[in-house]
Coordinates of C-alpha atoms in Angstrom, one line a residue:
M1 CA -26.0 44.9 55.4
S2 CA -28.6 46.6 53.2
L3 CA -31.6 48.2 54.4
K4 CA -33.9 45.5 53.0
Y5 CA -32.1 42.8 54.9
K6 CA -32.2 44.9 58.0
F7 CA -35.9 45.3 57.8
S8 CA -36.4 41.6 57.1
L9 CA -34.3 40.6 60.0
I10 CA -36.2 42.9 62.4
I11 CA -39.5 41.5 61.2
V12 CA -38.4 38.0 61.3
V13 CA -37.0 38.4 64.9
T14 CA -40.2 40.2 66.0
I15 CA -42.6 37.4 64.6
F16 CA -40.2 34.8 66.0
S17 CA -40.3 36.4 69.4
I18 CA -44.0 36.5 69.3
L19 CA -44.4 32.9 68.3
T20 CA -41.9 31.9 71.0
V21 CA -43.9 33.5 73.5
V22 CA -47.1 31.8 72.2
C23 CA -45.5 28.4 72.2
A24 CA -44.0 28.9 75.7
V25 CA -47.5 29.8 76.9
L26 CA -49.0 26.5 75.3
V27 CA -46.2 24.3 76.7
Y28 CA -46.6 26.0 80.2
R29 CA -50.3 25.3 79.9
S30 CA -49.7 21.6 78.8
I31 CA -47.2 21.0 81.6
T32 CA -49.5 22.5 84.1
Q33 CA -52.3 20.3 82.9
L34 CA -49.9 17.3 83.4
E35 CA -49.1 18.5 86.8
T36 CA -52.8 18.7 87.6
D37 CA -53.3 15.2 86.3
L38 CA -50.5 13.9 88.5
K39 CA -51.9 15.5 91.6
S40 CA -55.4 14.1 90.7
R41 CA -53.8 10.8 90.4
D42 CA -52.1 11.2 93.8
V43 CA -55.4 12.1 95.4
L44 CA -57.2 9.3 93.6
I45 CA -54.7 6.7 94.9
S46 CA -54.5 8.3 98.4
E47 CA -58.2 8.6 98.9
N48 CA -59.6 5.6 97.1
L49 CA -56.9 2.9 96.5
L50 CA -55.0 3.2 99.8
P51 CA -58.0 2.7 102.1
K52 CA -59.3 -0.2 100.0
L53 CA -56.0 -1.9 100.0
L54 CA -55.7 -1.5 103.9
D55 CA -59.3 -2.5 104.6
D56 CA -58.8 -5.7 102.5
L57 CA -55.6 -6.2 104.5
G58 CA -57.6 -6.4 107.7
D59 CA -60.3 -8.7 106.3
Y60 CA -58.2 -11.2 104.3
Y61 CA -54.6 -10.9 105.3
V62 CA -54.5 -13.2 108.3
Y63 CA -57.0 -15.9 107.6
Q64 CA -57.6 -15.7 103.8
Y65 CA -54.3 -14.6 102.4
A66 CA -55.1 -16.0 99.0
N67 CA -58.2 -14.0 98.8
Y68 CA -56.3 -10.9 99.7
V69 CA -53.8 -11.5 97.0
S70 CA -56.8 -11.8 94.5
S71 CA -58.3 -8.6 95.7
V72 CA -55.0 -6.8 95.3
K73 CA -54.5 -8.1 91.9
K74 CA -58.1 -6.8 91.1
R75 CA -57.3 -3.4 92.3
L76 CA -54.1 -3.3 90.1
T77 CA -56.2 -4.1 87.2
E78 CA -58.3 -1.1 87.9
H79 CA -55.2 1.0 88.0
P80 CA -52.9 -0.1 85.2
D81 CA -50.4 2.7 85.9
L82 CA -49.7 1.5 89.2
L83 CA -46.6 -0.7 89.0
S84 CA -46.1 -2.0 92.5
F85 CA -46.9 -1.2 96.1
R86 CA -45.9 -2.5 99.6
I87 CA -47.4 -2.2 103.0
L88 CA -45.2 -1.4 106.0
N89 CA -46.0 -1.0 109.6
I90 CA -44.7 1.7 111.9
D91 CA -41.5 -0.3 112.6
S92 CA -40.5 -0.1 109.0
Q93 CA -41.3 -3.8 108.4
V94 CA -42.8 -4.8 105.0
I95 CA -46.1 -6.6 105.6
F96 CA -47.0 -7.1 102.0
E97 CA -45.7 -6.3 98.5
T98 CA -47.0 -6.9 94.9
S99 CA -44.0 -9.2 94.1
E100 CA -45.8 -11.8 96.2
I101 CA -48.7 -11.9 93.6
E102 CA -46.5 -13.3 91.0
T103 CA -44.9 -16.0 93.2
G104 CA -48.4 -17.4 93.9
K105 CA -47.7 -17.7 97.5
T106 CA -50.7 -18.9 99.8
A107 CA -49.2 -17.6 103.1
P108 CA -47.7 -14.2 103.9
S109 CA -44.0 -13.9 104.3
E110 CA -42.1 -13.1 107.5
P111 CA -42.0 -9.3 107.9
K112 CA -38.6 -7.7 106.9
V113 CA -37.2 -4.4 108.0
I114 CA -36.3 -1.6 105.4
N115 CA -33.8 0.9 106.2
D116 CA -35.0 3.8 104.0
P117 CA -34.7 7.4 105.2
A118 CA -37.8 8.3 103.3
I119 CA -39.8 5.8 105.3
T120 CA -38.4 6.8 108.6
Q121 CA -39.2 10.5 107.7
V122 CA -42.9 9.6 107.0
I123 CA -43.1 7.7 110.3
K124 CA -41.8 10.7 112.2
T125 CA -43.8 13.4 110.4
K126 CA -46.8 11.4 109.3
E127 CA -46.8 13.4 106.1
T128 CA -46.8 12.0 102.5
F129 CA -43.4 11.7 100.8
Q130 CA -43.0 11.8 97.0
D131 CA -39.9 11.5 94.7
V132 CA -38.9 10.3 91.4
I133 CA -36.7 7.2 90.9
V134 CA -35.3 5.3 88.0
V135 CA -35.8 1.5 87.8
N136 CA -34.4 -0.3 84.8
N137 CA -33.9 2.9 82.8
E138 CA -37.6 3.9 83.5
R139 CA -38.6 6.9 85.4
Q140 CA -41.2 6.2 88.1
I141 CA -42.9 8.2 90.8
R142 CA -42.6 6.8 94.4
I143 CA -45.2 7.8 97.0
I144 CA -45.1 6.8 100.7
A145 CA -48.2 7.7 102.3
P146 CA -49.3 7.2 106.1
Y147 CA -52.6 5.6 106.9
I148 CA -54.4 7.0 109.8
D149 CA -57.8 5.2 110.7
N150 CA -61.0 7.0 111.6
F151 CA -60.0 7.1 115.4
G152 CA -56.8 9.2 114.4
T153 CA -54.4 6.3 114.9
F154 CA -51.4 5.9 112.7
R155 CA -51.5 2.3 111.8
N156 CA -49.5 1.7 108.7
L157 CA -47.9 3.3 105.6
V158 CA -48.1 2.3 102.0
E159 CA -45.2 2.8 99.5
F160 CA -46.5 2.5 95.8
R161 CA -44.9 3.3 92.5
Y162 CA -46.4 4.1 89.1
S163 CA -44.8 4.7 85.7
L164 CA -44.0 8.1 84.0
R165 CA -44.2 6.6 80.5
E166 CA -47.3 8.2 79.5
I167 CA -46.2 11.6 80.9
N168 CA -42.9 11.3 79.0
E169 CA -44.7 10.5 75.9
A170 CA -47.1 13.4 76.4
I171 CA -44.1 15.8 77.0
T172 CA -42.5 14.6 73.9
E173 CA -45.6 15.1 71.9
I174 CA -45.8 18.6 73.3
I175 CA -42.1 19.4 72.3
I176 CA -42.9 17.9 68.8
S177 CA -46.0 20.0 68.4
F178 CA -44.1 23.1 69.7
I179 CA -41.3 22.7 67.1
L180 CA -43.6 22.0 64.3
F181 CA -45.8 25.0 65.4
L182 CA -42.6 27.2 65.5
V183 CA -41.3 26.2 62.2
T184 CA -44.6 26.7 60.5
F185 CA -45.0 30.1 62.0
T186 CA -41.3 31.1 61.2
I187 CA -41.9 30.3 57.5
I188 CA -45.1 32.2 57.5
G189 CA -43.2 35.1 59.3
V190 CA -40.3 35.1 56.8
I191 CA -42.8 35.1 53.9
M192 CA -44.8 38.0 55.5
S193 CA -41.5 39.8 56.3
I194 CA -40.4 39.6 52.7
F195 CA -43.9 40.9 51.6
F196 CA -43.9 43.8 53.9
V197 CA -40.1 44.6 53.6
N198 CA -40.6 45.0 49.8
I199 CA -43.4 47.4 50.4
I200 CA -41.3 49.4 52.7
T201 CA -38.0 49.3 51.0
R202 CA -39.0 49.6 47.5
P203 CA -39.2 53.5 47.7
L204 CA -36.2 53.6 49.9
I205 CA -34.1 51.6 47.4
Q206 CA -35.4 53.9 44.7
L207 CA -34.2 56.9 46.6
T208 CA -30.7 55.2 47.2
T209 CA -30.4 54.6 43.5
I210 CA -31.3 58.2 42.5
A211 CA -29.0 59.5 45.3
G212 CA -26.0 57.5 43.7
K213 CA -26.8 59.0 40.4
I214 CA -27.0 62.4 41.9
A215 CA -23.5 61.9 43.5
A216 CA -22.3 60.9 40.2
G217 CA -23.4 64.2 38.8
D218 CA -26.8 63.7 37.3
L219 CA -29.1 66.2 39.0
S220 CA -32.0 65.5 36.6
Q221 CA -33.2 62.6 38.7
K222 CA -36.6 62.7 40.6
A223 CA -38.0 60.4 43.1
N224 CA -41.5 58.9 42.4
N225 CA -44.1 59.8 45.0
N226 CA -47.1 57.6 45.0
T227 CA -47.9 57.6 48.8
Q228 CA -48.7 60.2 51.4
D229 CA -47.0 58.4 54.2
E230 CA -43.7 59.1 55.7
V231 CA -41.9 57.7 52.7
G232 CA -43.9 60.0 50.4
V233 CA -42.9 63.1 52.7
L234 CA -39.3 61.8 52.4
A235 CA -39.5 61.6 48.7
D236 CA -40.9 65.1 48.4
A237 CA -38.1 66.5 50.7
F238 CA -35.5 64.6 48.6
N239 CA -36.9 66.2 45.3
Q240 CA -36.8 69.6 46.9
M241 CA -33.3 69.0 48.2
V242 CA -32.2 68.0 44.6
T243 CA -33.8 71.1 43.1
T244 CA -32.1 73.4 45.7
L245 CA -28.8 71.6 45.3
K246 CA -28.9 72.1 41.5
Q247 CA -29.7 75.9 42.2
K248 CA -26.8 76.1 44.4
I249 CA -24.2 74.2 42.3
D250 CA -25.2 76.4 39.4
Q251 CA -24.6 79.4 41.6
L252 CA -21.4 78.0 42.7
H253 CA -20.3 77.3 39.2
D254 CA -21.1 80.9 38.2
E255 CA -19.3 82.3 41.3
G256 CA -16.4 80.0 40.5
I257 CA -16.1 81.2 36.9
K258 CA -16.2 84.8 38.1
L259 CA -13.5 84.1 40.7
E260 CA -11.4 82.3 38.4
A261 CA -11.6 85.1 35.8
S262 CA -10.9 87.7 38.5
I263 CA -7.8 85.7 39.7
N264 CA -6.5 85.2 36.1
S265 CA -7.0 89.0 35.4
L266 CA -4.7 89.8 38.3
S267 CA -1.3 91.2 37.3
L268 CA 0.0 89.5 40.4
G269 CA 0.7 85.8 40.4
F270 CA -1.8 84.0 42.6
I271 CA -1.2 80.5 44.0
M272 CA -3.4 78.7 46.8
V273 CA -2.0 75.6 48.4
D274 CA -3.2 73.2 51.1
R275 CA -1.4 71.9 54.1
S276 CA 0.3 69.1 51.9
H277 CA 1.7 71.8 49.3
N278 CA -0.8 70.7 46.8
I279 CA -1.8 73.7 44.4
L280 CA -5.5 74.2 44.8
T281 CA -5.6 77.4 42.6
I282 CA -3.0 79.1 40.3
N283 CA -3.6 81.9 37.9
H284 CA -2.1 82.4 34.4
T285 CA 0.4 85.2 35.7
A286 CA 1.8 82.7 38.2
R287 CA 2.2 80.0 35.6
Q288 CA 3.9 82.4 33.2
I289 CA 6.4 83.7 36.0
L290 CA 7.4 80.4 37.7
C291 CA 6.4 77.5 35.4
A292 CA 7.4 78.8 31.9
S293 CA 10.8 80.5 32.3
P294 CA 13.1 80.4 29.2
S295 CA 15.6 78.0 31.0
S296 CA 12.8 75.6 32.3
P297 CA 13.3 72.0 31.1
L298 CA 9.5 71.7 30.8
A299 CA 8.6 75.3 29.7
T300 CA 4.9 74.7 30.1
V301 CA 2.0 76.4 31.9
K302 CA -0.1 73.3 32.0
D303 CA 1.7 71.0 34.3
C304 CA 2.5 73.5 37.0
T305 CA 3.0 71.8 40.4
I306 CA 4.6 73.0 43.6
Q307 CA 7.4 70.6 42.9
H308 CA 7.8 72.1 39.4
I309 CA 8.1 75.5 41.0
E310 CA 10.6 74.2 43.6
D311 CA 12.7 72.9 40.6
E312 CA 12.5 76.3 38.9
L313 CA 13.5 78.2 42.1
K314 CA 16.2 75.7 43.2
G315 CA 19.2 77.5 44.3
V316 CA 17.2 80.8 44.7
I317 CA 14.8 80.1 47.5
D318 CA 13.5 77.3 49.6
L319 CA 9.8 78.0 48.9
K320 CA 8.5 75.0 50.9
G321 CA 10.5 76.0 53.8
Y322 CA 8.9 79.6 53.8
I323 CA 5.5 78.0 53.5
N324 CA 5.9 75.7 56.3
L325 CA 7.4 78.7 58.3
C326 CA 4.2 80.5 57.4
F327 CA 2.2 77.5 58.7
E328 CA 4.1 77.5 61.8
K329 CA 4.2 81.2 62.7
K330 CA 0.5 81.8 61.4
K331 CA 1.8 85.1 60.1
P332 CA 2.3 86.5 56.7
I333 CA 5.9 86.3 55.2
I334 CA 7.2 88.8 52.8
I335 CA 10.3 88.0 50.4
N336 CA 11.5 91.3 48.9
E337 CA 13.6 91.7 45.8
L338 CA 14.0 88.0 44.9
K339 CA 16.4 87.8 41.9
F340 CA 15.1 85.1 39.5
E341 CA 16.4 84.7 35.9
N342 CA 16.6 88.3 34.7
R343 CA 13.8 89.5 36.9
F344 CA 13.1 90.8 40.4
L345 CA 10.3 89.1 42.3
K346 CA 8.4 90.0 45.6
I347 CA 6.7 87.1 47.1
L348 CA 4.0 87.4 49.8
I349 CA 3.0 84.2 51.6
T350 CA -0.2 84.5 53.9
P351 CA -1.7 81.6 55.8
I352 CA -5.5 80.7 55.5
V353 CA -6.7 80.4 59.0
T354 CA -10.1 79.0 60.2
I355 CA -10.0 76.8 63.3
G356 CA -6.4 76.1 62.4
V357 CA -4.1 76.8 59.3
I358 CA -5.7 75.0 56.3
G359 CA -3.3 76.5 53.6
A360 CA -1.7 79.5 52.3
V361 CA -2.0 82.1 49.6
I362 CA 1.1 83.0 47.7
L363 CA 1.2 86.3 45.8
V364 CA 4.0 86.7 43.3
D365 CA 4.8 90.4 42.0
D366 CA 7.2 90.8 39.2
I367 CA 8.9 94.2 40.4
T368 CA 11.4 94.2 37.5
E369 CA 9.9 97.3 35.9
A370 CA 9.4 99.1 39.1
K371 CA 13.1 98.3 40.0
V372 CA 14.2 99.6 36.7
M373 CA 12.1 102.7 37.2
E374 CA 13.4 103.3 40.7
R375 CA 17.0 103.0 39.5
S376 CA 16.3 105.3 36.5
K377 CA 14.7 107.8 38.9
E378 CA 17.8 107.6 41.2
E379 CA 20.2 107.9 38.2
F380 CA 17.9 110.8 36.9
F381 CA 18.4 112.7 40.3
S382 CA 22.1 112.0 40.3
I383 CA 22.7 113.2 36.7
A384 CA 20.4 116.1 37.1
S385 CA 22.0 117.2 40.4
H386 CA 25.4 117.1 38.8
E387 CA 24.3 119.1 35.8
L388 CA 22.5 121.6 37.9
R389 CA 25.3 122.1 40.4
T390 CA 27.7 123.4 37.7
P391 CA 25.6 126.4 36.6
L392 CA 24.6 127.1 40.1
T393 CA 28.2 127.2 41.3
A394 CA 28.9 129.6 38.4
I395 CA 25.8 131.9 39.5
R396 CA 27.0 131.8 43.1
G397 CA 30.6 132.7 42.2
N398 CA 29.6 135.5 39.8
T399 CA 27.2 137.0 42.2
S400 CA 29.7 136.8 44.9
M401 CA 32.4 138.6 42.8
I402 CA 29.9 141.3 41.7
Q403 CA 29.1 141.9 45.3
E404 CA 32.8 141.9 46.3
F405 CA 34.5 143.7 43.5
Y406 CA 31.8 145.7 41.6
S407 CA 29.6 147.0 44.5
D408 CA 30.7 150.5 43.9
K409 CA 29.6 150.4 40.3
I410 CA 26.1 149.3 41.2
T411 CA 24.3 152.5 42.1
D412 CA 20.7 151.4 41.7
S413 CA 19.6 149.9 45.1
E414 CA 17.0 147.7 43.5
L415 CA 19.5 146.2 41.2
S416 CA 21.8 145.5 44.2
D417 CA 18.9 143.8 46.0
M418 CA 18.2 141.7 43.1
I419 CA 21.9 140.4 42.9
K420 CA 21.7 139.7 46.7
D421 CA 18.5 137.6 46.1
I422 CA 20.1 135.8 43.2
H423 CA 23.3 135.0 45.3
A424 CA 21.1 133.7 48.3
S425 CA 18.8 131.7 46.0
S426 CA 22.0 130.1 44.3
I427 CA 23.4 129.0 47.6
R428 CA 20.1 127.6 48.7
L429 CA 19.7 125.8 45.4
I430 CA 23.2 124.4 45.8
A431 CA 22.3 123.1 49.2
I432 CA 19.2 121.3 47.8
V433 CA 21.1 119.8 44.9
N434 CA 23.7 118.6 47.4
D435 CA 21.0 116.9 49.3
F436 CA 19.7 115.2 46.3
L437 CA 23.2 113.9 45.4
D438 CA 23.9 112.6 48.9
T439 CA 20.4 110.9 48.9
S440 CA 21.2 109.4 45.5
R441 CA 24.7 108.2 46.5
L442 CA 23.5 106.8 49.9
E443 CA 20.6 104.9 48.3
M444 CA 22.8 103.4 45.6
G445 CA 25.5 102.6 48.1
K446 CA 28.1 104.8 46.3
M447 CA 28.9 107.0 49.2
E448 CA 32.3 106.3 50.6
F449 CA 32.8 106.2 54.4
R450 CA 36.2 106.9 55.9
I451 CA 36.1 105.0 59.3
E452 CA 38.7 106.4 61.7
P453 CA 39.0 107.3 65.3
F454 CA 38.4 111.0 66.3
D455 CA 37.4 113.1 69.2
I456 CA 33.7 113.6 69.5
V457 CA 34.0 116.4 72.1
K458 CA 36.1 118.6 69.7
L459 CA 33.8 117.8 66.8
A460 CA 30.8 119.0 68.9
Q461 CA 32.9 122.2 69.7
D462 CA 33.5 122.9 66.1
T463 CA 30.0 122.4 65.2
I464 CA 28.8 124.9 67.7
K465 CA 31.4 127.5 66.5
E466 CA 29.8 127.3 63.0
Y467 CA 26.6 128.5 64.4
M468 CA 27.8 131.1 66.9
T469 CA 26.7 133.9 64.6
T470 CA 23.2 132.5 63.9
G471 CA 22.7 131.9 67.5
S472 CA 23.7 135.3 68.6
M473 CA 21.5 136.9 65.9
K474 CA 18.5 135.0 67.6
K475 CA 19.9 135.6 71.1
L476 CA 20.2 131.9 71.9
Y477 CA 22.8 130.2 73.9
L478 CA 24.9 127.3 72.4
K479 CA 27.0 125.1 74.8
I480 CA 28.1 121.8 75.8
D481 CA 27.1 120.9 79.3
P482 CA 28.8 119.3 81.0
L483 CA 32.0 119.7 79.0
P484 CA 34.3 116.5 79.3
S485 CA 37.6 117.3 80.8
S486 CA 39.4 114.9 78.3
P487 CA 39.0 113.9 74.8
I488 CA 36.4 110.9 73.9
I489 CA 37.5 108.9 71.0
V490 CA 34.9 107.3 68.8
Q491 CA 35.0 105.4 65.5
G492 CA 33.4 106.7 62.5
D493 CA 33.5 109.0 59.4
K494 CA 34.3 112.5 61.0
D495 CA 32.9 114.5 58.2
K496 CA 29.7 112.6 58.1
V497 CA 29.1 112.8 61.7
K498 CA 29.8 116.6 61.6
Q499 CA 27.2 116.9 58.8
V500 CA 24.7 115.2 61.0
L501 CA 25.4 117.4 63.9
I502 CA 25.3 120.5 61.8
N503 CA 21.9 119.4 60.6
L504 CA 20.5 118.6 64.0
V505 CA 21.9 121.8 65.5
G506 CA 20.7 123.9 62.4
N507 CA 17.2 122.5 62.9
A508 CA 17.3 123.3 66.5
I509 CA 18.2 126.8 66.0
K510 CA 15.7 127.1 63.1
F511 CA 12.7 125.9 65.5
T512 CA 13.9 127.8 68.6
D513 CA 13.0 131.3 69.5
V514 CA 13.7 131.5 73.3
G515 CA 16.5 129.8 75.3
G516 CA 19.1 127.8 73.4
I517 CA 20.7 124.6 72.5
T518 CA 22.6 122.2 74.7
L519 CA 24.9 119.4 73.6
Q520 CA 25.6 116.5 76.0
V521 CA 28.1 113.6 75.6
I522 CA 27.2 110.6 77.6
P523 CA 28.2 106.8 77.4
D524 CA 25.8 104.3 76.1
G525 CA 27.3 100.8 76.4
Q526 CA 29.5 100.2 73.5
F527 CA 28.5 103.6 72.0
I528 CA 28.8 107.4 72.8
K529 CA 25.5 109.1 72.7
V530 CA 25.5 112.9 71.7
L531 CA 22.3 114.7 72.7
V532 CA 21.1 117.9 70.9
I533 CA 18.6 119.4 73.4
D534 CA 16.6 122.6 72.3
T535 CA 14.0 124.8 74.1
G536 CA 12.0 125.3 70.9
R537 CA 8.4 124.6 69.7
G538 CA 8.5 120.9 70.2
I539 CA 7.1 118.3 67.9
S540 CA 3.7 116.5 68.2
P541 CA 3.4 112.8 68.4
E542 CA 1.6 112.7 65.1
S543 CA 4.4 114.7 63.4
Q544 CA 7.2 112.6 65.1
M545 CA 6.0 109.6 63.0
L546 CA 7.1 111.4 59.8
L547 CA 10.7 112.0 61.0
F548 CA 13.5 110.3 59.2
R549 CA 11.5 109.7 56.1
K550 CA 12.2 110.8 52.6
F551 CA 10.7 114.2 51.6
Q552 CA 8.8 114.3 54.8
Q553 CA 8.6 117.3 57.2
A554 CA 7.4 117.3 60.8
Q555 CA 4.2 119.2 60.5
D556 CA 0.6 118.5 61.5
N557 CA -0.9 118.2 58.0
I558 CA 0.9 115.6 56.0
L559 CA -0.9 116.4 52.8
T560 CA 0.7 119.9 52.8
R561 CA 4.5 121.0 53.1
D562 CA 6.1 124.3 54.0
T563 CA 8.5 124.8 51.1
T564 CA 10.5 127.6 53.0
K565 CA 11.6 124.9 55.4
G566 CA 13.7 122.7 53.1
T567 CA 13.3 119.6 51.1
G568 CA 12.6 117.2 54.0
L569 CA 15.7 115.2 53.2
G570 CA 17.9 116.4 56.1
L571 CA 16.9 113.8 58.8
Y572 CA 16.6 111.2 56.0
I573 CA 20.2 111.7 54.9
S574 CA 21.3 111.9 58.6
K575 CA 19.8 108.5 59.1
L576 CA 21.5 106.8 56.2
M577 CA 24.7 108.3 57.1
M578 CA 24.6 107.1 60.8
Q579 CA 23.6 103.7 59.4
G580 CA 26.6 103.7 57.1
I581 CA 29.0 104.2 60.1
G582 CA 27.2 101.7 62.3
G583 CA 25.6 104.3 64.4
K584 CA 22.1 105.4 65.2
I585 CA 19.9 108.5 65.3
K586 CA 16.5 109.0 66.9
I587 CA 14.3 111.5 68.6
E588 CA 14.6 111.0 72.4
S589 CA 11.7 113.2 73.6
S590 CA 9.6 116.1 72.5
T591 CA 7.1 118.3 74.3
I592 CA 5.0 121.0 72.6
G593 CA 6.2 124.4 73.8
K594 CA 9.0 123.0 75.9
G595 CA 11.5 121.5 73.4
T596 CA 12.9 118.6 71.6
T597 CA 15.9 116.2 72.1
F598 CA 17.6 114.3 69.3
S599 CA 20.5 111.8 69.8
I600 CA 23.1 110.3 67.6
S601 CA 25.1 107.2 68.9
I602 CA 28.6 106.5 67.6
P603 CA 30.6 103.3 68.3
L604 CA 33.5 103.7 70.6
A605 CA 36.9 103.4 69.3
I606 CA 38.6 99.9 69.4
K607 CA 42.2 101.0 70.1
S608 CA 43.2 100.3 73.6
E609 CA 44.7 103.9 74.0
A610 CA 41.5 105.4 72.9
T611 CA 39.5 103.2 75.2
F612 CA 41.7 104.4 78.2
I613 CA 41.2 108.0 77.4
N614 CA 37.4 107.4 77.0
N615 CA 37.2 105.8 80.4
Q616 CA 39.3 108.6 82.0
A617 CA 37.1 111.3 80.5
L618 CA 33.8 109.7 81.4
T619 CA 35.1 109.0 84.9
Q620 CA 36.1 112.6 85.5
A621 CA 32.8 113.9 83.9
P622 CA 30.1 115.1 86.3
A623 CA 27.5 112.4 87.3
S624 CA 24.8 114.6 85.8
Q625 CA 25.8 113.8 82.2
T626 CA 24.6 110.2 82.5
A627 CA 21.0 111.1 83.2
P628 CA 18.4 111.1 80.4
P629 CA 18.3 114.7 79.0
S630 CA 14.5 114.6 78.8
S631 CA 14.4 114.8 82.7
Q632 CA 16.1 118.0 82.7
Q633 CA 14.4 121.4 82.5
P634 CA 15.6 123.4 79.6
E635 CA 17.2 126.7 80.3
T636 CA 14.9 129.6 79.5
S637 CA 17.2 132.6 80.3
L638 CA 18.1 134.8 77.5
Q639 CA 21.9 134.9 77.4
K640 CA 24.6 135.5 74.8
P641 CA 26.1 132.2 73.5
T642 CA 29.3 131.3 75.2
Q643 CA 32.5 131.0 73.0
T644 CA 34.0 127.7 73.6

């Protein structure tokens, strides 16, 4: 329903309600007046007619009955509304009734008894009784009144009836007048409501029309304000709102253009989708990558929908599945190195979260060039390392031969020291080149691993033997404590595990000045764990975060590096090697000034014989070897390393 009709209805209902109240008041007053008239008539009959009839009864009834009938007839003429009456004694006997007037009787009739509860009630209570009866479809008022003479004696009672025809006609006239009055004022009310509603709703209808045009995009509309009332204030506020809205839309338009230009200038593909997988925003890069591939049946960047992208990536990745997973987890999802056509892509799906997840942003990065560059770098390291190792090996061999076979011919001590420096530097360079080669082969997956069972205890003993001279020079002890009484067979590449142990023991000796290095062999579920415990300088928590990373060394300042301590590849290579054999390497604990504990975990051998030997060795080993090494206090006594 429109506003105009609502106002009209309100005004009509209001006026109609007022008129109804007015008419009801008038009807009430008319009916009250009728009631007053009726009461007056009752009083008139009771106080005037009734005594006269009874007085005449005494004078004429017995001796001059015909004169009494004439007198009654005269009284009835004076009261035309009085239809009939009858006089009864206290025994409920009818003494006289008006029907005798019409029969022309000259003598009174024999009294007859009337069995009427109303008459009996009046005789008992001596109070007037009144009710309404219907005789021949005519409503009549019946009044039964007692007559008490001047001496207070109850002598007779009179029952008389008079017609309600005039009263009914008066009520009908009142109702007709009420209806005519109501219809007249209703018509006047409707006309007035239409007039006032037009005055009220005309500016509101104008505002509604202007609002519709503004909703359609026409912001040039203005509301006419010719009044200073509330509608005028509303029109002013509406015009101000339109002006502000136009400014905000212009600002949003400018910001949208800037945002669109920024998104399109990104080198990354940018896609924004809602909860229903509808694309809200997509930049040119994403269109080029996902919607215009050479094999695309559409090969267009215009009609780029999520379904089109799904068809492009069919068999490569379930993009909608990942988007739904992102909605469910409310966390970013990264898809690395996705091969699509002849390119490599990296996809990041991030949820847009407000009160809930309302959509997602998909970033698509073409990492093909970076992948090619990384592979070229790896190949460069590999080729360069191979090419460097050949001349370095020749330098090391020649300097070694000079020192061994021609030392007596070198008489100049400075020249001899130079040859020694060249030989030591060549050895160090060969070690660096070998690290580069190992790193390259491991990262490219070209390093071979010979998985076979071997005795880890014997391997640990062999590793310690290689560092006996170095440990003795620094007065450090090297030992396996406790030493298992039987071999412990593990499964892995023996040479690679030994290289890792050599790296860990070498690092421990390098950073330990007092005390020594202890190796422990303990069980760890389906693995055997080898602990390398030193009493050296320790590593700070900040530096521990740099361990096992490429070209990183454990030092406090990550922006500088100590070139005398190596390339920073030792632990990185060790981690890749342990992963290659299905093992693990980690730092167990480290305390500044007290020492560090590294561990490697190697899978147990599968063969039943090896398992039996392992169980026997671990059962016979002292119980102390199963305790975490970090809980033991490192030895600080200076003793010569024990030969094992």
